[in-house]
Coordinates of C-alpha atoms in Angstrom, one line a residue:
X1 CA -32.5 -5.0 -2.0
X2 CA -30.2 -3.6 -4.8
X3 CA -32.8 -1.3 -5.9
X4 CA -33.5 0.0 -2.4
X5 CA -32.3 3.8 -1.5
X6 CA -30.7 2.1 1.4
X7 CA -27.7 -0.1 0.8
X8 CA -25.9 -2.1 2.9
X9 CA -22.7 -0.8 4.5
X10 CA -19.9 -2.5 2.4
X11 CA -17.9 -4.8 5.1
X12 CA -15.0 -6.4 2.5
X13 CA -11.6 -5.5 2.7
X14 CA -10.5 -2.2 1.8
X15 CA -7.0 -1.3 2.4
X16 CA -5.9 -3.6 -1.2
X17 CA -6.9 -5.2 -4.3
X18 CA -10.0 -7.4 -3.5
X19 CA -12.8 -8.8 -5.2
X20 CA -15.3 -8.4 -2.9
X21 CA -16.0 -12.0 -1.7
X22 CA -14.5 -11.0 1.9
X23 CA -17.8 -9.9 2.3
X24 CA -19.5 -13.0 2.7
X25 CA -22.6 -12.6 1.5
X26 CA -23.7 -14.5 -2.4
X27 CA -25.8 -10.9 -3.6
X28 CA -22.4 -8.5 -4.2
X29 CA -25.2 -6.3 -5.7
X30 CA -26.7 -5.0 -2.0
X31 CA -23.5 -2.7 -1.3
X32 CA -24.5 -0.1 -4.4
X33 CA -28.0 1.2 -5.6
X34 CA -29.5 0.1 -8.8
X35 CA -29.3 3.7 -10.4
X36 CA -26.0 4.4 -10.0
X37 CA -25.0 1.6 -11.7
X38 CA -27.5 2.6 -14.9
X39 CA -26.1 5.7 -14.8
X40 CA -22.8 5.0 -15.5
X41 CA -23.2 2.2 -17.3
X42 CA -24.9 5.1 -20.0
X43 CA -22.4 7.3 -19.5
X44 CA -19.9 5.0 -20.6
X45 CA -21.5 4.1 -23.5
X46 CA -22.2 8.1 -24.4
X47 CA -18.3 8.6 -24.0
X48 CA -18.0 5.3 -26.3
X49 CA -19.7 6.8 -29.1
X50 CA -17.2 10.5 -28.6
X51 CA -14.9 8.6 -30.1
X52 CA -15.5 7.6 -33.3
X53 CA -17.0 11.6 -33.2
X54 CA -13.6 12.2 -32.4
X55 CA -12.7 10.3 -36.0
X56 CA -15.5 12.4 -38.2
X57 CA -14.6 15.8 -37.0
X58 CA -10.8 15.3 -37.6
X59 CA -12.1 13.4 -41.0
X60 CA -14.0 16.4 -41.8
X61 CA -11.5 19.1 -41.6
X62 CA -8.6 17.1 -42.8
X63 CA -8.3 16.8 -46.9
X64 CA -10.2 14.2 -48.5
X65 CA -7.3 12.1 -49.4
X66 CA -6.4 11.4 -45.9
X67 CA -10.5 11.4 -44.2
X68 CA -10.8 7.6 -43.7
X69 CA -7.9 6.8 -42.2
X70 CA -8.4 9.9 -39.5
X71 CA -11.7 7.8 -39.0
X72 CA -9.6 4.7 -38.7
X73 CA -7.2 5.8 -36.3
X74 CA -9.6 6.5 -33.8
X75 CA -12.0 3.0 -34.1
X76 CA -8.3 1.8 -33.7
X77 CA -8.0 3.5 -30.0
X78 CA -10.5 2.3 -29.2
X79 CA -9.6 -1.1 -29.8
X80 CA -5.9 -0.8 -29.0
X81 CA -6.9 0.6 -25.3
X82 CA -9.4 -1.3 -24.6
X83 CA -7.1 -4.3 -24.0
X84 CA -4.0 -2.3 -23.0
X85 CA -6.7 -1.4 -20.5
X86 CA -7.7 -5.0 -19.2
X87 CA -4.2 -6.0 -19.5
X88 CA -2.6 -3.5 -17.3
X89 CA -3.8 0.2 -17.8
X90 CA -6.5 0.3 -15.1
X91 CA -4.0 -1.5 -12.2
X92 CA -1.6 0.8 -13.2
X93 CA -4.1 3.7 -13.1
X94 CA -7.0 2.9 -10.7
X95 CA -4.9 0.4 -8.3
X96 CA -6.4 0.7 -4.3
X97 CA -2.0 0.5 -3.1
X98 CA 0.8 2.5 -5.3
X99 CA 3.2 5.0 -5.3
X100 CA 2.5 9.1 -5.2
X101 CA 3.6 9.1 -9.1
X102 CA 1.8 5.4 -10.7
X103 CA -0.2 2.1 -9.6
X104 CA 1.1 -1.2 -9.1
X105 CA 0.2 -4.7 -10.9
X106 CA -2.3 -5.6 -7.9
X107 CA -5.5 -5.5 -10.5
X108 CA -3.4 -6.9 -13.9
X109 CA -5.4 -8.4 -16.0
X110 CA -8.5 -7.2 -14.2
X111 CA -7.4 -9.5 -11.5
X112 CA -9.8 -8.8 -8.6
X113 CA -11.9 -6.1 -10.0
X114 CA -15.0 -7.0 -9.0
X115 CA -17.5 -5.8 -6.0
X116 CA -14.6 -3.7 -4.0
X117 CA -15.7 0.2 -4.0
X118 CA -13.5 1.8 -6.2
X119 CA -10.8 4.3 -5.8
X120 CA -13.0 6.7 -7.5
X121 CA -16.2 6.2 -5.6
X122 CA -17.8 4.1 -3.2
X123 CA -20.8 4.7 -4.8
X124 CA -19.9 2.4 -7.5
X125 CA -17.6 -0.6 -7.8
X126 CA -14.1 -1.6 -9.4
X127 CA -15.8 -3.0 -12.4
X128 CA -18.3 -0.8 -13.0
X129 CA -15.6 2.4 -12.6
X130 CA -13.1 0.1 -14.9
X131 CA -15.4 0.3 -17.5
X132 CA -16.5 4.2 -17.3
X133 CA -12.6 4.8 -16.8
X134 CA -11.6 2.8 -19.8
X135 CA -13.9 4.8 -22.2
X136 CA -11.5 8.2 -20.9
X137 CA -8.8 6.0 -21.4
X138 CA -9.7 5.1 -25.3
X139 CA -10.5 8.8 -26.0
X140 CA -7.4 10.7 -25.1
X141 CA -4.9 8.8 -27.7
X142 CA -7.8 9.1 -30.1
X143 CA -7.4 13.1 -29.5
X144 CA -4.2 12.9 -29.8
X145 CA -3.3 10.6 -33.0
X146 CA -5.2 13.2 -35.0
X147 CA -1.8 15.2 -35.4
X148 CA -0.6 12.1 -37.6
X149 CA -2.6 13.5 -40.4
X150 CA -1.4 13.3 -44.2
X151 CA 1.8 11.3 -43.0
X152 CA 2.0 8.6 -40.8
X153 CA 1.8 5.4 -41.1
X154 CA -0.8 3.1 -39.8
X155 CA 1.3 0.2 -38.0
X156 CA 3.8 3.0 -36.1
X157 CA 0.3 4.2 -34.8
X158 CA -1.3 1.6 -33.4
X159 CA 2.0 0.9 -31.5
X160 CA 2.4 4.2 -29.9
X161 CA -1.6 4.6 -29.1
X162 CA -0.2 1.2 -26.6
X163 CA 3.1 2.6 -25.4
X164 CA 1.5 6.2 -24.9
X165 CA -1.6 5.2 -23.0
X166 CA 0.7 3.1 -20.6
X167 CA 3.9 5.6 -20.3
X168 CA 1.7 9.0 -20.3
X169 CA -1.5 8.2 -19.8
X170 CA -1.6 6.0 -17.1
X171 CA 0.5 8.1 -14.5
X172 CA -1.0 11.5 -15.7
X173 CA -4.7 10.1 -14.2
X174 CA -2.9 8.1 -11.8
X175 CA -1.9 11.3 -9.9
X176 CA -4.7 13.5 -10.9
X177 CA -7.8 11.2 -9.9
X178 CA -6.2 8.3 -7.3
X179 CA -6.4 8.9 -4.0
X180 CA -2.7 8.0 -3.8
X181 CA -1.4 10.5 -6.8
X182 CA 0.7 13.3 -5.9
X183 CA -1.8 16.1 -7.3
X184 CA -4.6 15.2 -5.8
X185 CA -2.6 14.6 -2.6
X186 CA -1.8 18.4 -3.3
X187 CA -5.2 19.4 -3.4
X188 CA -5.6 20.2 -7.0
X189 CA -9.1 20.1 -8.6
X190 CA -9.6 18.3 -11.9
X191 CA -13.0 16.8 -12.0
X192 CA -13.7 14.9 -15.6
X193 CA -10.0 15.4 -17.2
X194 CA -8.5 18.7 -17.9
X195 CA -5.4 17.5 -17.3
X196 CA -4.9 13.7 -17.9
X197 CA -7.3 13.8 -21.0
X198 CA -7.1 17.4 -22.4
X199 CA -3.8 18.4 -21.8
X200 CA -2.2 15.7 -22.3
X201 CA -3.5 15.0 -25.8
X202 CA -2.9 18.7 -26.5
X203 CA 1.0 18.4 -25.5
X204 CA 1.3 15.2 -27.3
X205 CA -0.4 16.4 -30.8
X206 CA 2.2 19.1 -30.5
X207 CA 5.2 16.7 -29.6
X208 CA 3.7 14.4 -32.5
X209 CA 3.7 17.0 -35.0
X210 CA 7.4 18.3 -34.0
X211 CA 8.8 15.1 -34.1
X212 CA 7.5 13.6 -37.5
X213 CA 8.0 16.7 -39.5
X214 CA 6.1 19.4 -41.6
X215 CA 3.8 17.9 -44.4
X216 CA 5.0 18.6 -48.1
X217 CA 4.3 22.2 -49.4
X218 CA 4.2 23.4 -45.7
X219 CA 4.8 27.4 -46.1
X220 CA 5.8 29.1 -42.5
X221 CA 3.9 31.7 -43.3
X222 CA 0.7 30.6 -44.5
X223 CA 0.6 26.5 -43.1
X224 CA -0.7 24.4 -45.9
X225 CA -3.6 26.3 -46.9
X226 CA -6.9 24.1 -47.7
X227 CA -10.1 24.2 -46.9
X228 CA -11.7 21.6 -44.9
X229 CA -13.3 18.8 -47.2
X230 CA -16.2 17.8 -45.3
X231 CA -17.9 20.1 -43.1
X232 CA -21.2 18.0 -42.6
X233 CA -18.5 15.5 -41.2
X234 CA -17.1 18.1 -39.0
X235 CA -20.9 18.8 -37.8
X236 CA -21.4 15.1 -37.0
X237 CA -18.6 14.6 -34.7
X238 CA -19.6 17.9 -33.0
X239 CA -23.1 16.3 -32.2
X240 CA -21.3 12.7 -31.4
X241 CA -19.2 14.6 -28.8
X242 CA -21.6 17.2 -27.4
X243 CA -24.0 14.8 -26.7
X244 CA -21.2 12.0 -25.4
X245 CA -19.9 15.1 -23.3
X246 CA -22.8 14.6 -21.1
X247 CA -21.6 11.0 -20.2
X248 CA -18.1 12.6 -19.7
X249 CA -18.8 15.3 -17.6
X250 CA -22.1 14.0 -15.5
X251 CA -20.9 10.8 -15.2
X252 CA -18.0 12.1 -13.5
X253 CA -20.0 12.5 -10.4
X254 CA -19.7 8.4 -10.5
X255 CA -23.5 8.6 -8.8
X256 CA -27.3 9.9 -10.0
X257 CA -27.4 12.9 -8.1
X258 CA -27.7 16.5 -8.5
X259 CA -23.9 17.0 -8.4
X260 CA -24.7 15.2 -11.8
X261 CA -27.2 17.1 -13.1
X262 CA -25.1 20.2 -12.5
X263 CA -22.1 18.7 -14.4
X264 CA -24.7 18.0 -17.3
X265 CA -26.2 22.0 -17.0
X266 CA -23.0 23.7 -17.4
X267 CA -21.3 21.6 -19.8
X268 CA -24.0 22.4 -21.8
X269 CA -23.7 25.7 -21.5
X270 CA -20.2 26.3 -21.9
X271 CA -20.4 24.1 -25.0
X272 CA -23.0 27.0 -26.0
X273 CA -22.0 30.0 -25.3
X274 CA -18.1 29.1 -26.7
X275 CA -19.7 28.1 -30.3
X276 CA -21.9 31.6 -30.3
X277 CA -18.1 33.2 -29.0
X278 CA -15.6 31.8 -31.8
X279 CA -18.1 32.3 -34.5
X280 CA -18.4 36.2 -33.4
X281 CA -14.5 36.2 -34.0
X282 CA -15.1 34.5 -36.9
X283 CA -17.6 36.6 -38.3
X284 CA -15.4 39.9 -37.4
X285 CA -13.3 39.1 -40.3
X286 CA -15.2 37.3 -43.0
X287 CA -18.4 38.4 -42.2
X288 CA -19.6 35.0 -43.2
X289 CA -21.4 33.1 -39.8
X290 CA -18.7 30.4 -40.2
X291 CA -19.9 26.5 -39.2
X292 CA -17.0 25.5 -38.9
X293 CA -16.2 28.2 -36.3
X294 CA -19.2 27.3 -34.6
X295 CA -18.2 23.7 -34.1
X296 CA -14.9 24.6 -33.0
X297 CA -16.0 26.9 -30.4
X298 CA -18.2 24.4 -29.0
X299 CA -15.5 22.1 -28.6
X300 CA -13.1 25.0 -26.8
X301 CA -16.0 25.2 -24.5
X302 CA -16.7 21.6 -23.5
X303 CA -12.9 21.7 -22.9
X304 CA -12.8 24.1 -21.1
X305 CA -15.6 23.4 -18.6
X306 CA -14.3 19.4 -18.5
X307 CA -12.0 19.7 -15.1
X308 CA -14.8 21.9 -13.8
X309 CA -18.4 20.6 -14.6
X310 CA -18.6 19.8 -11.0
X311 CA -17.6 22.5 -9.5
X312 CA -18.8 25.7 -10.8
X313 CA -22.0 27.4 -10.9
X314 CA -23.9 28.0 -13.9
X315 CA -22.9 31.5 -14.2
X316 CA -19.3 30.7 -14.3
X317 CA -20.0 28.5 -17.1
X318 CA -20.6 31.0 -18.9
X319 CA -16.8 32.7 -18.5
X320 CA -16.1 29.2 -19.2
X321 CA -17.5 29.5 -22.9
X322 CA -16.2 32.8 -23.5
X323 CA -12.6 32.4 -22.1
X324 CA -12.3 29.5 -23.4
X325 CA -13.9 30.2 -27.2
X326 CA -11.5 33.4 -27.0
X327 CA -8.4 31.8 -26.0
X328 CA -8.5 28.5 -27.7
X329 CA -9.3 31.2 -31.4
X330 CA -6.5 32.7 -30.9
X331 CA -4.5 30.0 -29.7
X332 CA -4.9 28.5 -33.5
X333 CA -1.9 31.4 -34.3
X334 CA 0.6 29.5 -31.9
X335 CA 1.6 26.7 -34.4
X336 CA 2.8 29.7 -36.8
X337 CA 4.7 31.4 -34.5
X338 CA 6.4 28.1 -33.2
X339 CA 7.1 26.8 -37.0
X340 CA 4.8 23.7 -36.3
X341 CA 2.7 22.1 -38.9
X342 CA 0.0 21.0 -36.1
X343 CA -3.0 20.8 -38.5
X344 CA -5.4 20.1 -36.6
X345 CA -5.4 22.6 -33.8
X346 CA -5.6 19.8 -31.2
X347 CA -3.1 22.2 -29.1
X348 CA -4.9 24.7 -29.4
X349 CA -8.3 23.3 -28.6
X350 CA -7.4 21.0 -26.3
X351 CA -3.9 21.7 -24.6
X352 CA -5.1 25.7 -24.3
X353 CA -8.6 24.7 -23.9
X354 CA -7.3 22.3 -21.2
X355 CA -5.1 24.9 -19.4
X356 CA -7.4 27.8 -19.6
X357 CA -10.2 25.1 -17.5
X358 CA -7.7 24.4 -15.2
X359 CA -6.7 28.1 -14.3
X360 CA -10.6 29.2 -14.3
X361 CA -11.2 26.0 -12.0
X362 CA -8.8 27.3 -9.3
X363 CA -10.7 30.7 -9.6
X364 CA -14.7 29.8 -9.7
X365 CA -14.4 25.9 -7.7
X366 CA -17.4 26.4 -5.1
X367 CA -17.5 24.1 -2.2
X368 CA -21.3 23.7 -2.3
X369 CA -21.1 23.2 -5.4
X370 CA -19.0 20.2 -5.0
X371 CA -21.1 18.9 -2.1
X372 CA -24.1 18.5 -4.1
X373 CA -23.4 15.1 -4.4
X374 CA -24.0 15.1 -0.1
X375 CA -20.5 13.8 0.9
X376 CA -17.5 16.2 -1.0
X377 CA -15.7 18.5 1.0
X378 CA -13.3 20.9 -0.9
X379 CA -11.7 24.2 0.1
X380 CA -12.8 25.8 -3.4
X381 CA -10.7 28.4 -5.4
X382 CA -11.4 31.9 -5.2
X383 CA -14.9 32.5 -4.8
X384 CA -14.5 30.6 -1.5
X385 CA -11.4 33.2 0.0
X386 CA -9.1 30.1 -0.9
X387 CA -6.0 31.9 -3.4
X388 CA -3.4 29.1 -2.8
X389 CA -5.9 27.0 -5.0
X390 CA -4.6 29.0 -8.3
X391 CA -1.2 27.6 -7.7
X392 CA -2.3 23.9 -7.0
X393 CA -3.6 24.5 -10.6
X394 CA -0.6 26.2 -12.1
X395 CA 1.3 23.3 -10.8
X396 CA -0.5 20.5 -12.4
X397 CA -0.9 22.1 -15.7
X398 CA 2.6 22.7 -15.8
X399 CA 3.2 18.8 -14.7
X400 CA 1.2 17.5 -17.3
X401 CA 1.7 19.4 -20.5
X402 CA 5.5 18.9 -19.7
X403 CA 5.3 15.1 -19.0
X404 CA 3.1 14.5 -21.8
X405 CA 5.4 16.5 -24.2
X406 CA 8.8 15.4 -23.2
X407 CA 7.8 12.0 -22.9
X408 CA 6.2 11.6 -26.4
X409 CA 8.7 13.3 -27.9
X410 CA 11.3 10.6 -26.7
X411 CA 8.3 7.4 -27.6
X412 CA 8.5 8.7 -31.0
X413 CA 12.3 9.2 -31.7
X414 CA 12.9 5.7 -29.7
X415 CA 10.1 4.3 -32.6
X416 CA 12.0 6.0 -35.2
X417 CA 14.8 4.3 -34.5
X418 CA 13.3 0.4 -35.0
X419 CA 13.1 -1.5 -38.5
X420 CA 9.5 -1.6 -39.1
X421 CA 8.3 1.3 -37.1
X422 CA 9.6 4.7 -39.1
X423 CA 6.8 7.3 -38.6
X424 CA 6.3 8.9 -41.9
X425 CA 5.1 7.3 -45.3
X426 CA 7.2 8.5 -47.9
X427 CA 6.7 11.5 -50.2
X428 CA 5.0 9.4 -52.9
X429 CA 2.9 7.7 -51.0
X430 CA 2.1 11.0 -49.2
X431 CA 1.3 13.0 -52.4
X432 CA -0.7 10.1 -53.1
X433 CA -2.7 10.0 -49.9
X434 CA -2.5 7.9 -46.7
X435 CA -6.1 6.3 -47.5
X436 CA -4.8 5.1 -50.7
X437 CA -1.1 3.9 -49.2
X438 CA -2.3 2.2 -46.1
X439 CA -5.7 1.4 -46.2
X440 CA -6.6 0.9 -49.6
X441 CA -9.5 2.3 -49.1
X442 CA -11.6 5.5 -49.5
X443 CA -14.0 7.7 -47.7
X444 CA -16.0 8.6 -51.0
X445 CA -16.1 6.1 -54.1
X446 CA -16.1 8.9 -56.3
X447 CA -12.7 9.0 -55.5
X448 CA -11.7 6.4 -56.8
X449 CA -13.6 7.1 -60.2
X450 CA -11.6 10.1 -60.4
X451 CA -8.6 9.0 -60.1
X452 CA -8.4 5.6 -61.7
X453 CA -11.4 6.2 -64.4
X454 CA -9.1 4.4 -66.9
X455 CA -10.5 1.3 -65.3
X456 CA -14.0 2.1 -65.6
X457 CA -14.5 4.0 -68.8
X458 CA -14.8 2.2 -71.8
X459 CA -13.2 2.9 -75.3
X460 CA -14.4 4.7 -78.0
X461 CA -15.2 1.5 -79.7
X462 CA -17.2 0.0 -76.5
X463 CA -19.7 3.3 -76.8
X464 CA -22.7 1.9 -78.2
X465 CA -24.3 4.1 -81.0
X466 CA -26.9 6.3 -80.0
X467 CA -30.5 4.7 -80.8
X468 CA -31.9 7.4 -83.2
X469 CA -35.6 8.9 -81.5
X470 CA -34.6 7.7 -78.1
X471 CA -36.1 10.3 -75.6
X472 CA -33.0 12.2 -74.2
X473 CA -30.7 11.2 -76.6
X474 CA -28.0 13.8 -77.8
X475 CA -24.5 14.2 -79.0
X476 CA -24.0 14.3 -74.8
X477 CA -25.2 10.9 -74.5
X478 CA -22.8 9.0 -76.5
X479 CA -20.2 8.8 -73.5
X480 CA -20.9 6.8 -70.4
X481 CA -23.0 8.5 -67.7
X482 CA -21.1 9.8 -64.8
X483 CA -21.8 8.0 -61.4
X484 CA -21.2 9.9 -58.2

């Protein structure tokens, strides 16, 4: 009966936490279709998989010194929020009863979350919406802890990804995607994360890089200039994200329909048309067709359309991809105006990114858009006459970017201030690298030939004598052959 296009009409409690037995029936599965649930359950294994893409494009463009633990840091998000998650992150979040600003503890410890329709859908259940939900909730720390590059400390880390997804976090999606939540209350439109996920990590990258200080050799005036070790690494975690983005966005809709399919179309788009945009701009100076450029302009794009894949038509998705390759390009100047060693660009890519979606959202939002997935009903933005819309989104950028950054700002100085927890390696151990300081480990072997090859070449007494007539032999041969 689960598989049926017809479902039965959920009867349980609704109005609080339950986990579905009020129902009375023994097959919890009747109340939601069979597809839905594959859906979703695919989706949340495509945004899975964003993350550690999240780790090999920050890896790539970082310096090879600091690329594994970049890699590490997000693997670690993953882990980290995954239980802050079951522990209390999705109560506090995705809780049926709360406040306007945060959930309560009705669903701690997964408590509950079972067969109840979700705050998010009725098409799908608590558990099933826990698990999509968790996957968002993983990836926006992941975004965000890419600003500790060259100079932070692992422990310090994996203790703020915890405190940052519960005091920042949490409340940001409470208010943007519960029911409850002041900005959606408000009538603001953010349909797969342009505030809570984009924003937010934008804000806090920036807070993050404030607070813990410029790297060593930082010049105002021309950053730290190096060029990005790895760029096939930056050209895997493009394709681990642009094809996750399609869980991100279409499984938004939290249902197989065609509101789904849309999501999936322009995402797709944007992410095209904003690579082909930043790597014109690129090209404009260098005249070289830049990859890297390429990459990066996919990602403004698949920002950008994120709180609108829903929404908007295909044709908008399109100023999507420009606007948002434009703006998030020239967005990388910010950090030099501001005097902030933000080396990645994560405010630029995804705190712009973020804003720019949100403010084209309120503009291009379509109401039949929206009701593709046959039950929405919004007022849309300005293609649909409706202007106060703008505003709605003005406000909840401006909520978000500000909550994010103040209150990371004082996470991080509180941190600073406990034995144990100091930010920053120290100037050794930075010179030397974070992968060697606190991992021990390297991304390439070859670095550690090159930099210990004490340890592996032998003396000159060691060198066997050249066998005289053997084929290849030389005066090149007598020292030991280099591995790579």
């Amino acid at each position: 009966m689960s598989a049926s296009l017809y479902v039965t009409p959920y009867n349980g409690t609704t109005d609080g936490a339950d986990a579905g037995y009020t129902t009375g029936v023994t097959d919890l599965n009747q109340f939601y279709e069979s597809g839905d649930f594959a859906w979703i359950m695919t989706c949340a294994a495509l945004v899975l998989l964003m993350i550690p893409g999240v780790g090999f494009f920050y890896s790539g463009l970082a310096r090879r010194k600091s690329a594994l633990s970049l890699i590490m840091l997000a693997m670690l998000s993953i882990a980290v929020v995954d239980f802050q998650w079951f522990f209390w992150g999705y109560s506090l979040t995705f809780s049926h009863t709360g406040s306007s600003f945060i959930g309560d503890l009705s669903n701690f410890g997964l408590m509950k979350t079972l067969a109840q329709p979700s705050v998010g859908s009725t098409k799908i259940p608590d558990l099933l919406f826990c698990l999509y939900q968790g996957m968002f909730a993983a990836i926006t720390p992941a975004l965000a802890i890419g600003a500790a590059v060259d100079r932070a400390r692992i422990l310090p880390c994996i203790v703020f990804i915890f405190v940052w997804a519960t005091i920042v976090y949490d409340p940001i999606a409470y208010w943007t995607w519960n029911a409850n939540g002041w900005s959606f209350v408000m009538g603001g439109l953010d349909f797969a994360g342009g505030t809570p996920v984009h924003i937010s990590s934008g804000a806090a990258a920036l807070a993050f890089s404030v607070m813990i200080g410029k790297r060593t050799g930082y010049a105002k005036s021309a950053g730290l200039p190096y060029r990005p070790h790895n760029v096939t690494h930056i050209v895997l975690g493009t394709v681990f994200l642009w094809v996750g983005w399609f869980g991100f966005n279409g499984g938004s809709a939290l249902a197989a329909n065609m509101r789904a399919v849309m999501a999936c179309i322009v995402t797709h788009l944007a992410a095209s048309v904003g690579g082909i945009t930043w790597c014109l701009l690129d090209y404009r100076l260098e005249k070289k067709w830049s990859v890297v450029g390429f990459c990066s302009g996919a990602i403004a794009g698949l920002v950008a359309i994120t709180p609108a894949a829903g929404f908007v038509t295909p044709w908008a998705a399109v100023i999507f991809g420009i606007v948002g390759g434009i703006g998030c390009n020239f967005a990388t100047k910010l950090k030099f105006i501001m005097g902030v060693d933000e080396a990645l660009d994560i405010f630029a890519v995804h705190g712009i990114g973020g804003i720019i979606g949100n403010l084209l959202t309120g503009l291009f939002a379509a109401d039949y858009i929206a009701a593709l997935d046959g039950f929405t009903s919004i007022p849309g933005g300005w293609i649909n006459h409706n202007y106060v819309q703008l505003g709605y989104q003005i406000a909840d950028c401006v909520a978000g970017f500000s909550y994010s950054f103040v209150l990371t700002c004082v996470i991080l100085f509180l941190m600073n201030l406990i034995p144990g927890l100091s930010l920053r390696v120290s100037a050794e151990n930075e010179e030397l690298g974070v992968d060697d300081d606190q991992l021990g480990e390297f991304a390439y072997d070859y670095v550690e030939l090159q930099r210990h090859t004490s340890d592996i070449l032998p003396t000159a007494s060691e060198v066997p004598a050249p066998v005289a007539g053997r084929a290849g032999s030389s005066k090149s041969s007598e020292g030991p052959e280099k591995m790579v």
